[in-house]
Amino acid sequence: MKICLLLIAAGLLICQTVQGGKTFSFEGYRLYRADPFTKEAAAVLRSLHDAYPSEPEPGLGLTFFNYPSHRNVKVDILVPPRLVSAFRKAVAGRPDIQLELLHRNYGRVAAQADRENRQFPRLMKRLRRAVRRSDQLILNHNQYLRYDQLLEAVNTLAQQCNLLRSNTCRQQEIGSAYEGRKLIVLRIEKSQTDKQKRKVWIDGGIHAREWISPATVLYMADVLISKGLNRRMWTPEVVALLDYYDFLMLPLYNPDGYEYSHSHYRFWRKNRQTNGGHPSQSRVCRGVDLNRNYGYKWGGSGSSSDPCQDNYRGTGPFSAMESAAVKRFVEQENSDKKILLFLSYHSYGQYVLMPFGFKRGAYPRPALSAGKMSCVAFFGSREMFATNHRFYIHGTSADVLYEASGGSDDWAHGSLEVPYSLTVELPDDGAYGFLLPPAYIRNVGSEAVRGLLAMLRTIHDLETNTNFYRTRCLAHTAASDY
Ligand code: 0X9
Ligand code: ZN
């Protein structure tokens, strides 16, 4: 009851606050959801995507929140006022496209999200005076942090980790982003002498606008440290996890793009490197989609050669500094084939995706390897559903989402032969989309931790119990599909 009153009081406080900030306002922008029923309809959406790129001035053209690769792939599209009639002319009235207006003025939605991100930490501070925080994590997890704050948070985690158990955590600068910001990997290694231990790679924030992703990776690192090393907080399964695996965590893969999405354009996706000019553009466009820049099947479907597009693949495999740094590091860490699980966290949509993403109907070989990965994805998504009743779809990226080549997950499995490689699309399902309020961070974080535990439990079972696949997996995976 007290909480409710406080929440009401805080709600009033939110209403009173004056809108501020100098970021792009989205005033009058409309958010549409288009569902193409035929392949011709999907092609119409793709031609709009290509004809009106968001750049060279971000927000000038259409901003697609996802890519219309096939029929029945619903896409959310942000339309500036000047393009509303052209957009509607191309799409509305087509019997094979269902068009829904989600927001008439996305400026109001973005402004509200901005206010909440600034005010929620203050609200939580007040609340905590009344309600003692029960989970005892090291960090607050109530705000989408800026780059500096995020590095500070990683530093705090590393220090606390080593206070709990000396020499367990290490921060490693694996390279830098185009504008010079650091790429920091947090290593959590409970026993550095155990040569048998397998490694788990986890990255977040490869796409700038997916703010819930770095926040979730940070949350997961906090739980691993707080509940795996702190005697007063021990959770047996987390303790065991640190005995079996070493964790290599890169919470913020794309710091330049992330900062830009905070300071200028909220829906920026790529990194911030300057590209050579495109013949059709008088101005230079910026950014490479880092998740189209990987070397396995680079340059194929779902990636663009146009530097102004959001899914621009770059000039060649690993042409971007960020992905080149990650490649170097991950390859070195995997030189003894010790990486067992490669996990990339994105948003939004609620999917657990496995390779391959470059083409529909392409599966890991042998079929058993695809079946095992699918089984891990299934148990992960089932556990995440059990946590907060948010449903995650699992399958190969190309089959259940869209075709997109040059992704990190395809590379980890296809080139490095990491046995289990998954991409998790975190919440939500599109109601808030990228503007998921910071109040969700803890909630999504705990769901992600439980998903991670379930995935690693399943992998352990698969690797140690020869009957597990037959008795527990086959019921959930149509092995014949692979
Ligand atoms: O398009 C992507 O890079 C990911 N979705 S997102 O909406 N977060 O941008 C999905 C990547 C799936 N993996 C591959 N296609 N390889
Ligand atoms: Zn993404």
Short mmCIF file of C-alpha atoms and ligand atoms in Angstrom, two decimals:
data_model
loop_
_atom_site.label_atom_id
_atom_site.label_comp_id
_atom_site.label_asym_id
_atom_site.label_seq_id
_atom_site.Cartn_x
_atom_site.Cartn_y
_atom_site.Cartn_z
CA MET A 1 0.00 0.00 0.00
CA LYS A 2 2.79 2.29 0.95
CA ILE A 3 4.47 1.46 -2.35
CA CYS A 4 1.30 2.32 -4.24
CA LEU A 5 1.08 5.69 -2.55
CA LEU A 6 4.68 6.35 -3.27
CA LEU A 7 4.20 5.31 -6.85
CA ILE A 8 1.23 7.62 -7.16
CA ALA A 9 3.24 10.43 -5.68
CA ALA A 10 6.05 9.69 -8.09
CA GLY A 11 3.60 9.54 -10.96
CA LEU A 12 2.45 13.06 -10.14
CA LEU A 13 6.05 14.10 -9.98
CA ILE A 14 6.60 12.71 -13.48
CA CYS A 15 3.64 14.71 -14.79
CA GLN A 16 5.01 17.91 -13.36
CA THR A 17 8.43 17.63 -14.90
CA VAL A 18 9.19 19.84 -17.86
CA GLN A 19 10.38 18.22 -21.04
CA GLY A 20 14.01 18.94 -21.81
CA GLY A 21 16.98 17.64 -23.80
CA LYS A 22 18.31 18.41 -27.23
CA THR A 23 17.92 15.03 -28.85
CA PHE A 24 15.91 14.52 -32.00
CA SER A 25 12.27 15.08 -31.07
CA PHE A 26 10.22 12.86 -33.47
CA GLU A 27 7.43 15.43 -33.24
CA GLY A 28 4.67 14.43 -35.64
CA TYR A 29 6.40 11.18 -36.62
CA ARG A 30 4.03 8.26 -37.01
CA LEU A 31 4.75 4.66 -36.11
CA TYR A 32 3.11 2.14 -38.40
CA ARG A 33 3.05 -1.63 -38.27
CA ALA A 34 2.83 -3.25 -41.70
CA ASP A 35 2.10 -6.93 -42.20
CA PRO A 36 2.75 -8.08 -45.78
CA PHE A 37 0.72 -11.14 -46.75
CA THR A 38 2.35 -11.78 -50.12
CA LYS A 39 5.89 -11.74 -51.39
CA GLU A 40 4.99 -8.82 -53.68
CA ALA A 41 3.83 -6.88 -50.61
CA ALA A 42 7.11 -7.63 -48.81
CA ALA A 43 8.94 -6.41 -51.92
CA VAL A 44 6.98 -3.13 -51.80
CA LEU A 45 8.11 -2.61 -48.21
CA ARG A 46 11.70 -3.43 -49.13
CA SER A 47 11.63 -0.92 -51.96
CA LEU A 48 10.39 1.73 -49.52
CA HIS A 49 13.17 0.70 -47.14
CA ASP A 50 15.74 1.16 -49.89
CA ALA A 51 14.24 4.32 -51.38
CA TYR A 52 14.02 6.31 -48.15
CA PRO A 53 17.03 5.48 -45.95
CA SER A 54 17.09 7.19 -42.60
CA GLU A 55 20.32 9.00 -43.55
CA PRO A 56 22.27 11.13 -44.48
CA GLU A 57 20.34 13.18 -41.92
CA PRO A 58 19.08 10.65 -39.35
CA GLY A 59 15.30 10.66 -39.30
CA LEU A 60 15.07 12.21 -42.75
CA GLY A 61 13.74 9.06 -44.39
CA LEU A 62 11.92 6.02 -43.05
CA THR A 63 13.34 4.28 -39.98
CA PHE A 64 12.61 0.57 -40.11
CA PHE A 65 12.72 -1.12 -36.71
CA ASN A 66 13.13 -4.48 -38.44
CA TYR A 67 13.60 -5.72 -41.98
CA PRO A 68 10.79 -6.91 -44.33
CA SER A 69 12.65 -9.85 -45.82
CA HIS A 70 9.64 -12.06 -46.50
CA ARG A 71 5.88 -12.17 -46.46
CA ASN A 72 4.31 -12.38 -43.00
CA VAL A 73 7.28 -10.59 -41.40
CA LYS A 74 5.60 -7.69 -39.61
CA VAL A 75 7.61 -4.49 -39.65
CA ASP A 76 7.39 -1.37 -37.50
CA ILE A 77 8.18 1.74 -39.51
CA LEU A 78 8.74 5.26 -38.23
CA VAL A 79 7.47 7.75 -40.80
CA PRO A 80 8.36 11.47 -40.73
CA PRO A 81 5.51 13.93 -41.38
CA ARG A 82 6.83 14.85 -44.83
CA LEU A 83 6.67 11.22 -45.99
CA VAL A 84 3.30 10.23 -44.54
CA SER A 85 1.33 10.72 -47.72
CA ALA A 86 3.95 9.06 -49.97
CA PHE A 87 4.15 6.15 -47.55
CA ARG A 88 0.40 5.74 -47.32
CA LYS A 89 0.05 6.01 -51.09
CA ALA A 90 2.47 3.10 -51.55
CA VAL A 91 1.05 0.90 -48.80
CA ALA A 92 -2.48 1.79 -47.74
CA GLY A 93 -5.19 0.34 -49.90
CA ARG A 94 -3.12 -2.70 -50.85
CA PRO A 95 -5.20 -5.73 -49.94
CA ASP A 96 -2.06 -7.73 -49.23
CA ILE A 97 -0.66 -5.38 -46.59
CA GLN A 98 -2.34 -4.91 -43.25
CA LEU A 99 -1.42 -1.48 -42.00
CA GLU A 100 -1.87 -0.43 -38.40
CA LEU A 101 -1.15 3.02 -37.01
CA LEU A 102 0.52 2.35 -33.65
CA HIS A 103 1.27 5.97 -32.73
CA ARG A 104 0.08 9.17 -34.40
CA ASN A 105 2.79 11.24 -32.72
CA TYR A 106 5.87 9.24 -31.72
CA GLY A 107 7.42 12.44 -30.38
CA ARG A 108 5.21 12.17 -27.30
CA VAL A 109 6.16 8.54 -26.74
CA ALA A 110 9.88 9.28 -27.11
CA ALA A 111 9.66 12.31 -24.80
CA GLN A 112 7.88 10.24 -22.15
CA ALA A 113 10.53 7.51 -22.42
CA ASP A 114 13.25 10.13 -22.06
CA ARG A 115 11.59 11.60 -18.96
CA GLU A 116 11.20 8.18 -17.38
CA ASN A 117 14.82 7.30 -17.97
CA ARG A 118 15.86 10.44 -16.12
CA GLN A 119 13.31 10.21 -13.32
CA PHE A 120 13.11 6.52 -12.58
CA PRO A 121 16.42 6.35 -10.67
CA ARG A 122 15.21 9.17 -8.38
CA LEU A 123 11.93 7.38 -7.84
CA MET A 124 13.76 4.17 -6.97
CA LYS A 125 15.97 5.99 -4.51
CA ARG A 126 12.88 7.20 -2.67
CA LEU A 127 11.28 3.78 -2.85
CA ARG A 128 14.33 2.06 -1.46
CA ARG A 129 14.14 4.17 1.65
CA ALA A 130 10.77 2.57 2.32
CA VAL A 131 11.41 -0.91 0.95
CA ARG A 132 14.79 -2.48 1.57
CA ARG A 133 16.19 -3.91 -1.59
CA SER A 134 15.92 -7.62 -1.20
CA ASP A 135 18.08 -8.98 -3.99
CA GLN A 136 21.37 -7.51 -2.77
CA LEU A 137 22.90 -7.00 -6.15
CA ILE A 138 25.92 -4.74 -6.46
CA LEU A 139 24.44 -2.26 -8.95
CA ASN A 140 21.07 -0.51 -9.01
CA HIS A 141 19.93 -1.53 -12.52
CA ASN A 142 17.31 1.19 -12.68
CA GLN A 143 18.64 3.33 -15.49
CA TYR A 144 19.98 3.06 -19.02
CA LEU A 145 23.55 4.14 -18.35
CA ARG A 146 25.66 6.33 -20.60
CA TYR A 147 29.02 4.99 -21.84
CA ASP A 148 31.08 6.50 -18.98
CA GLN A 149 28.63 5.28 -16.36
CA LEU A 150 28.61 1.84 -17.91
CA LEU A 151 32.40 1.54 -17.78
CA GLU A 152 32.25 2.72 -14.19
CA ALA A 153 29.64 0.07 -13.44
CA VAL A 154 31.81 -2.66 -14.99
CA ASN A 155 34.70 -1.40 -12.90
CA THR A 156 32.58 -1.55 -9.73
CA LEU A 157 31.54 -5.11 -10.55
CA ALA A 158 35.15 -6.17 -11.14
CA GLN A 159 36.29 -4.60 -7.87
CA GLN A 160 33.48 -6.08 -5.82
CA CYS A 161 34.09 -9.42 -7.48
CA ASN A 162 37.73 -9.43 -6.45
CA LEU A 163 36.84 -8.35 -2.92
CA LEU A 164 34.56 -11.37 -2.68
CA ARG A 165 37.17 -13.68 -4.18
CA SER A 166 40.53 -12.35 -5.17
CA ASN A 167 41.75 -12.68 -8.76
CA THR A 168 38.38 -13.80 -10.09
CA CYS A 169 37.46 -10.84 -12.29
CA ARG A 170 39.53 -8.99 -14.83
CA GLN A 171 38.74 -6.16 -17.20
CA GLN A 172 40.36 -6.45 -20.57
CA GLU A 173 40.46 -3.72 -23.19
CA ILE A 174 40.15 -5.67 -26.42
CA GLY A 175 40.31 -2.71 -28.77
CA SER A 176 38.51 0.52 -29.41
CA ALA A 177 35.57 1.77 -31.39
CA TYR A 178 35.92 4.17 -34.33
CA GLU A 179 35.68 7.32 -32.21
CA GLY A 180 38.13 5.96 -29.66
CA ARG A 181 35.81 4.61 -26.98
CA LYS A 182 37.04 1.47 -25.27
CA LEU A 183 35.72 -2.04 -25.81
CA ILE A 184 35.89 -3.65 -22.38
CA VAL A 185 35.47 -7.35 -21.70
CA LEU A 186 34.75 -8.44 -18.15
CA ARG A 187 36.28 -11.85 -17.50
CA ILE A 188 34.81 -13.84 -14.65
CA GLU A 189 37.08 -16.83 -14.01
CA LYS A 190 36.78 -18.55 -10.67
CA SER A 191 39.79 -20.77 -11.02
CA GLN A 192 42.33 -19.60 -13.52
CA THR A 193 44.37 -22.76 -13.30
CA ASP A 194 41.67 -25.18 -14.40
CA LYS A 195 42.56 -26.03 -17.98
CA GLN A 196 39.41 -28.09 -18.48
CA LYS A 197 36.98 -25.25 -18.06
CA ARG A 198 34.92 -24.24 -21.05
CA LYS A 199 34.15 -20.63 -21.85
CA VAL A 200 30.95 -18.71 -22.42
CA TRP A 201 31.05 -15.56 -24.55
CA ILE A 202 28.28 -13.00 -23.98
CA ASP A 203 27.95 -9.70 -25.82
CA GLY A 204 25.42 -6.91 -25.72
CA GLY A 205 24.82 -3.60 -27.42
CA ILE A 206 26.02 -4.45 -30.92
CA HIS A 207 23.06 -2.40 -32.14
CA ALA A 208 23.06 1.08 -30.67
CA ARG A 209 19.34 1.60 -30.10
CA GLU A 210 18.74 -1.69 -28.27
CA TRP A 211 19.37 -0.21 -24.83
CA ILE A 212 17.93 -3.12 -22.89
CA SER A 213 20.74 -5.33 -24.19
CA PRO A 214 23.80 -3.77 -22.45
CA ALA A 215 21.65 -3.24 -19.36
CA THR A 216 20.79 -6.96 -19.33
CA VAL A 217 24.36 -8.14 -19.85
CA LEU A 218 25.41 -5.94 -16.94
CA TYR A 219 22.61 -7.41 -14.84
CA MET A 220 23.72 -10.94 -15.70
CA ALA A 221 27.32 -10.15 -14.74
CA ASP A 222 26.09 -8.72 -11.44
CA VAL A 223 24.08 -11.86 -10.65
CA LEU A 224 26.98 -14.15 -11.53
CA ILE A 225 29.22 -12.23 -9.15
CA SER A 226 26.73 -11.50 -6.37
CA LYS A 227 25.10 -14.89 -6.25
CA GLY A 228 28.06 -16.97 -7.30
CA LEU A 229 30.72 -15.51 -5.04
CA ASN A 230 29.03 -13.84 -2.09
CA ARG A 231 28.62 -16.37 0.72
CA ARG A 232 25.63 -14.53 2.16
CA MET A 233 23.86 -14.59 -1.19
CA TRP A 234 24.89 -17.93 -2.61
CA THR A 235 22.55 -19.52 -5.08
CA PRO A 236 23.82 -23.07 -5.57
CA GLU A 237 23.20 -23.16 -9.31
CA VAL A 238 25.10 -19.94 -9.91
CA VAL A 239 27.96 -21.13 -7.71
CA ALA A 240 28.12 -24.33 -9.76
CA LEU A 241 28.02 -22.34 -12.98
CA LEU A 242 31.20 -20.52 -12.07
CA ASP A 243 32.84 -23.86 -11.27
CA TYR A 244 32.06 -25.19 -14.71
CA TYR A 245 32.49 -22.17 -16.96
CA ASP A 246 34.52 -19.01 -17.43
CA PHE A 247 32.59 -16.01 -18.66
CA LEU A 248 33.81 -13.45 -21.16
CA MET A 249 31.33 -10.59 -21.21
CA LEU A 250 31.30 -7.56 -23.49
CA PRO A 251 28.32 -5.49 -22.32
CA LEU A 252 28.77 -2.66 -24.82
CA TYR A 253 29.97 -3.71 -28.26
CA ASN A 254 29.07 -0.49 -30.05
CA PRO A 255 29.79 2.40 -27.66
CA ASP A 256 29.93 5.11 -30.35
CA GLY A 257 26.54 4.24 -31.76
CA TYR A 258 25.13 3.82 -28.24
CA GLU A 259 26.26 7.30 -27.20
CA TYR A 260 24.87 8.76 -30.42
CA SER A 261 21.52 7.12 -29.73
CA HIS A 262 21.51 8.87 -26.35
CA SER A 263 22.72 12.27 -27.48
CA HIS A 264 21.30 12.72 -30.97
CA TYR A 265 19.12 10.14 -32.62
CA ARG A 266 17.39 7.57 -30.42
CA PHE A 267 16.94 4.98 -33.18
CA TRP A 268 20.52 4.86 -34.44
CA ARG A 269 21.57 1.25 -35.10
CA LYS A 270 25.06 1.07 -36.65
CA ASN A 271 28.50 2.12 -35.46
CA ARG A 272 29.61 5.70 -36.25
CA GLN A 273 32.40 5.33 -38.76
CA THR A 274 32.44 7.61 -41.77
CA ASN A 275 31.73 5.75 -44.98
CA GLY A 276 32.82 6.74 -48.43
CA GLY A 277 30.03 8.57 -50.28
CA HIS A 278 27.34 6.65 -52.13
CA PRO A 279 26.68 7.70 -55.74
CA SER A 280 23.04 8.51 -54.95
CA GLN A 281 23.88 10.73 -51.99
CA SER A 282 25.46 14.15 -52.00
CA ARG A 283 26.47 13.75 -48.37
CA VAL A 284 28.47 11.07 -46.69
CA CYS A 285 26.54 8.50 -44.66
CA ARG A 286 27.85 7.02 -41.47
CA GLY A 287 27.93 3.66 -39.83
CA VAL A 288 28.29 -0.05 -40.50
CA ASP A 289 25.78 -2.57 -39.21
CA LEU A 290 28.20 -4.59 -37.09
CA ASN A 291 25.91 -7.58 -37.25
CA ARG A 292 26.25 -7.68 -41.04
CA ASN A 293 30.01 -7.27 -40.96
CA TYR A 294 31.07 -10.79 -39.93
CA GLY A 295 32.97 -13.07 -42.26
CA TYR A 296 30.71 -16.09 -42.55
CA LYS A 297 28.61 -15.71 -45.74
CA TRP A 298 29.32 -12.00 -45.65
CA GLY A 299 27.56 -9.95 -48.30
CA GLY A 300 24.46 -12.06 -48.83
CA SER A 301 20.77 -11.67 -48.27
CA GLY A 302 19.46 -9.09 -45.77
CA SER A 303 22.57 -6.95 -45.88
CA SER A 304 23.03 -3.81 -47.96
CA SER A 305 25.92 -2.40 -49.98
CA ASP A 306 24.48 1.10 -49.54
CA PRO A 307 26.33 2.97 -46.76
CA CYS A 308 23.18 4.98 -46.05
CA GLN A 309 21.13 1.92 -45.13
CA ASP A 310 20.70 0.67 -41.59
CA ASN A 311 21.82 -2.82 -42.62
CA TYR A 312 24.98 -1.64 -44.41
CA ARG A 313 27.46 -4.52 -44.36
CA GLY A 314 30.67 -2.48 -44.71
CA THR A 315 33.31 -2.73 -47.41
CA GLY A 316 34.38 -6.26 -46.50
CA PRO A 317 34.27 -8.85 -43.71
CA PHE A 318 35.38 -7.29 -40.42
CA SER A 319 35.98 -3.90 -42.02
CA ALA A 320 34.69 -2.20 -38.87
CA MET A 321 37.09 -1.65 -35.98
CA GLU A 322 34.65 -2.99 -33.42
CA SER A 323 33.93 -6.31 -35.14
CA ALA A 324 37.62 -6.70 -36.06
CA ALA A 325 38.54 -6.31 -32.38
CA VAL A 326 35.95 -8.86 -31.31
CA LYS A 327 37.08 -11.29 -34.03
CA ARG A 328 40.70 -11.04 -32.90
CA PHE A 329 39.81 -11.58 -29.26
CA VAL A 330 37.27 -14.36 -29.72
CA GLU A 331 39.51 -16.27 -32.14
CA GLN A 332 42.38 -16.09 -29.70
CA GLU A 333 40.19 -17.22 -26.81
CA ASN A 334 38.92 -20.07 -28.93
CA SER A 335 42.27 -21.20 -30.27
CA ASP A 336 41.97 -24.29 -28.07
CA LYS A 337 38.26 -24.70 -28.98
CA LYS A 338 37.28 -23.87 -25.41
CA ILE A 339 34.30 -21.65 -26.21
CA LEU A 340 31.23 -23.80 -25.73
CA LEU A 341 28.50 -21.17 -25.93
CA PHE A 342 28.43 -17.91 -27.86
CA LEU A 343 25.55 -15.61 -26.91
CA SER A 344 24.55 -12.25 -28.38
CA TYR A 345 21.84 -10.19 -26.76
CA HIS A 346 19.65 -7.91 -28.90
CA SER A 347 16.18 -6.44 -28.77
CA TYR A 348 13.31 -6.47 -29.46
CA GLY A 349 10.87 -9.23 -30.40
CA GLN A 350 11.41 -12.08 -27.90
CA TYR A 351 13.21 -14.73 -29.88
CA VAL A 352 15.93 -17.28 -29.17
CA LEU A 353 17.64 -17.63 -32.52
CA MET A 354 20.11 -20.19 -33.77
CA PRO A 355 22.16 -20.39 -36.96
CA PHE A 356 21.79 -20.01 -39.72
CA GLY A 357 20.54 -16.54 -40.40
CA PHE A 358 22.01 -16.07 -43.84
CA LYS A 359 19.41 -18.19 -45.64
CA ARG A 360 16.10 -19.85 -44.99
CA GLY A 361 16.31 -23.62 -44.77
CA ALA A 362 20.05 -23.61 -43.92
CA TYR A 363 20.87 -25.59 -40.78
CA PRO A 364 23.99 -26.58 -38.87
CA ARG A 365 25.46 -29.90 -39.90
CA PRO A 366 25.27 -32.67 -38.85
CA ALA A 367 21.56 -32.58 -38.08
CA LEU A 368 22.34 -33.66 -34.51
CA SER A 369 24.22 -30.43 -33.94
CA ALA A 370 21.23 -28.42 -35.16
CA GLY A 371 18.90 -30.51 -33.03
CA LYS A 372 21.00 -29.94 -29.93
CA MET A 373 21.16 -26.22 -30.48
CA SER A 374 17.45 -26.08 -31.04
CA CYS A 375 16.95 -28.00 -27.81
CA VAL A 376 19.06 -25.48 -25.89
CA ALA A 377 17.07 -22.65 -27.46
CA PHE A 378 13.82 -24.38 -26.52
CA PHE A 379 14.72 -24.92 -22.86
CA GLY A 380 16.06 -21.36 -22.65
CA SER A 381 12.88 -19.85 -24.04
CA ARG A 382 10.70 -22.11 -21.88
CA GLU A 383 12.50 -20.95 -18.74
CA MET A 384 12.22 -17.30 -19.75
CA PHE A 385 8.52 -17.79 -20.26
CA ALA A 386 8.24 -19.40 -16.85
CA THR A 387 9.92 -16.35 -15.28
CA ASN A 388 7.66 -13.52 -16.44
CA HIS A 389 5.22 -15.13 -18.87
CA ARG A 390 6.77 -13.50 -21.87
CA PHE A 391 6.82 -15.92 -24.76
CA TYR A 392 9.99 -16.38 -26.83
CA ILE A 393 9.90 -17.95 -30.28
CA HIS A 394 12.84 -20.23 -31.08
CA GLY A 395 14.23 -21.38 -34.40
CA THR A 396 16.83 -20.37 -36.95
CA SER A 397 17.06 -16.62 -37.50
CA ALA A 398 16.25 -16.87 -41.17
CA ASP A 399 13.30 -19.22 -40.65
CA VAL A 400 11.55 -17.45 -37.78
CA LEU A 401 12.73 -13.83 -38.18
CA TYR A 402 14.33 -12.84 -41.47
CA GLU A 403 17.30 -13.63 -43.65
CA ALA A 404 20.35 -11.63 -42.65
CA SER A 405 23.89 -12.59 -43.56
CA GLY A 406 27.14 -11.56 -41.89
CA GLY A 407 25.83 -12.05 -38.35
CA SER A 408 27.99 -12.86 -35.33
CA ASP A 409 26.07 -16.03 -34.45
CA ASP A 410 26.51 -17.55 -37.91
CA TRP A 411 30.23 -16.75 -37.77
CA ALA A 412 30.73 -18.24 -34.31
CA HIS A 413 29.20 -21.52 -35.38
CA GLY A 414 29.96 -21.54 -39.11
CA SER A 415 33.57 -20.33 -38.97
CA LEU A 416 34.75 -20.96 -35.41
CA GLU A 417 32.75 -24.13 -34.90
CA VAL A 418 31.52 -23.04 -31.49
CA PRO A 419 29.03 -25.84 -30.73
CA TYR A 420 26.27 -23.60 -29.37
CA SER A 421 25.71 -20.15 -30.81
CA LEU A 422 22.55 -18.20 -30.08
CA THR A 423 21.11 -14.72 -30.46
CA VAL A 424 18.52 -13.65 -27.91
CA GLU A 425 16.09 -10.91 -28.89
CA LEU A 426 15.03 -9.50 -25.55
CA PRO A 427 11.63 -7.94 -24.76
CA ASP A 428 9.35 -6.60 -25.56
CA ASP A 429 7.14 -7.78 -28.39
CA GLY A 430 6.73 -4.30 -29.83
CA ALA A 431 4.42 -2.45 -27.43
CA TYR A 432 7.29 -0.27 -26.20
CA GLY A 433 9.81 -1.62 -28.68
CA PHE A 434 13.19 0.04 -28.25
CA LEU A 435 11.64 2.47 -25.76
CA LEU A 436 11.24 -0.16 -23.05
CA PRO A 437 11.09 1.79 -19.76
CA PRO A 438 14.04 1.40 -17.36
CA ALA A 439 11.66 -0.10 -14.80
CA TYR A 440 11.88 -3.29 -16.89
CA ILE A 441 15.65 -3.74 -16.60
CA ARG A 442 15.56 -5.91 -13.46
CA ASN A 443 12.60 -7.85 -14.69
CA VAL A 444 14.17 -8.61 -18.08
CA GLY A 445 17.51 -9.22 -16.37
CA SER A 446 16.17 -11.92 -14.08
CA GLU A 447 14.42 -13.55 -17.02
CA ALA A 448 17.68 -13.52 -18.98
CA VAL A 449 19.62 -15.02 -16.05
CA ARG A 450 17.12 -17.84 -15.70
CA GLY A 451 17.26 -18.39 -19.44
CA LEU A 452 21.06 -18.54 -19.31
CA LEU A 453 20.97 -21.05 -16.45
CA ALA A 454 18.52 -23.24 -18.34
CA MET A 455 20.58 -23.09 -21.51
CA LEU A 456 23.79 -24.04 -19.71
CA ARG A 457 22.01 -26.77 -17.77
CA THR A 458 20.75 -28.21 -21.04
CA ILE A 459 24.18 -27.99 -22.64
CA HIS A 460 25.69 -29.75 -19.65
CA ASP A 461 23.10 -32.50 -19.90
CA LEU A 462 23.63 -32.86 -23.63
CA GLU A 463 27.39 -33.07 -23.24
CA THR A 464 27.39 -35.53 -20.36
CA ASN A 465 24.33 -37.72 -20.78
CA THR A 466 24.05 -39.65 -24.02
CA ASN A 467 20.35 -40.34 -23.48
CA PHE A 468 19.38 -36.74 -22.89
CA TYR A 469 18.96 -35.78 -26.52
CA ARG A 470 16.77 -38.76 -27.32
CA THR A 471 14.66 -38.61 -24.19
CA ARG A 472 14.35 -34.87 -23.55
CA CYS A 473 15.06 -33.06 -26.80
CA LEU A 474 13.41 -35.02 -29.54
CA ALA A 475 9.99 -34.29 -28.14
CA HIS A 476 10.58 -30.57 -28.61
CA THR A 477 12.53 -30.40 -31.82
CA ALA A 478 11.36 -31.71 -35.12
CA ALA A 479 14.73 -33.31 -35.85
CA SER A 480 13.54 -34.16 -39.36
CA ASP A 481 13.39 -30.40 -40.06
CA TYR A 482 17.13 -30.26 -39.89
O1 0X9 B 1 19.02 -8.20 -37.63
C1 0X9 B 1 19.77 -8.51 -36.70
O2 0X9 B 1 20.96 -8.30 -36.69
C2 0X9 B 1 19.16 -9.17 -35.46
N1 0X9 B 1 17.87 -8.59 -35.16
S1 0X9 B 1 17.76 -7.03 -34.66
O3 0X9 B 1 16.38 -6.67 -34.71
N2 0X9 B 1 18.21 -6.95 -33.15
O4 0X9 B 1 18.59 -6.22 -35.46
C3 0X9 B 1 18.98 -10.64 -35.70
C4 0X9 B 1 20.23 -11.36 -36.05
C5 0X9 B 1 20.03 -12.83 -36.20
N3 0X9 B 1 21.20 -13.50 -36.67
C6 0X9 B 1 21.53 -13.57 -37.98
N4 0X9 B 1 20.74 -13.18 -38.92
N5 0X9 B 1 22.69 -14.12 -38.28
ZN ZN B 2 20.02 -6.05 -32.80
#
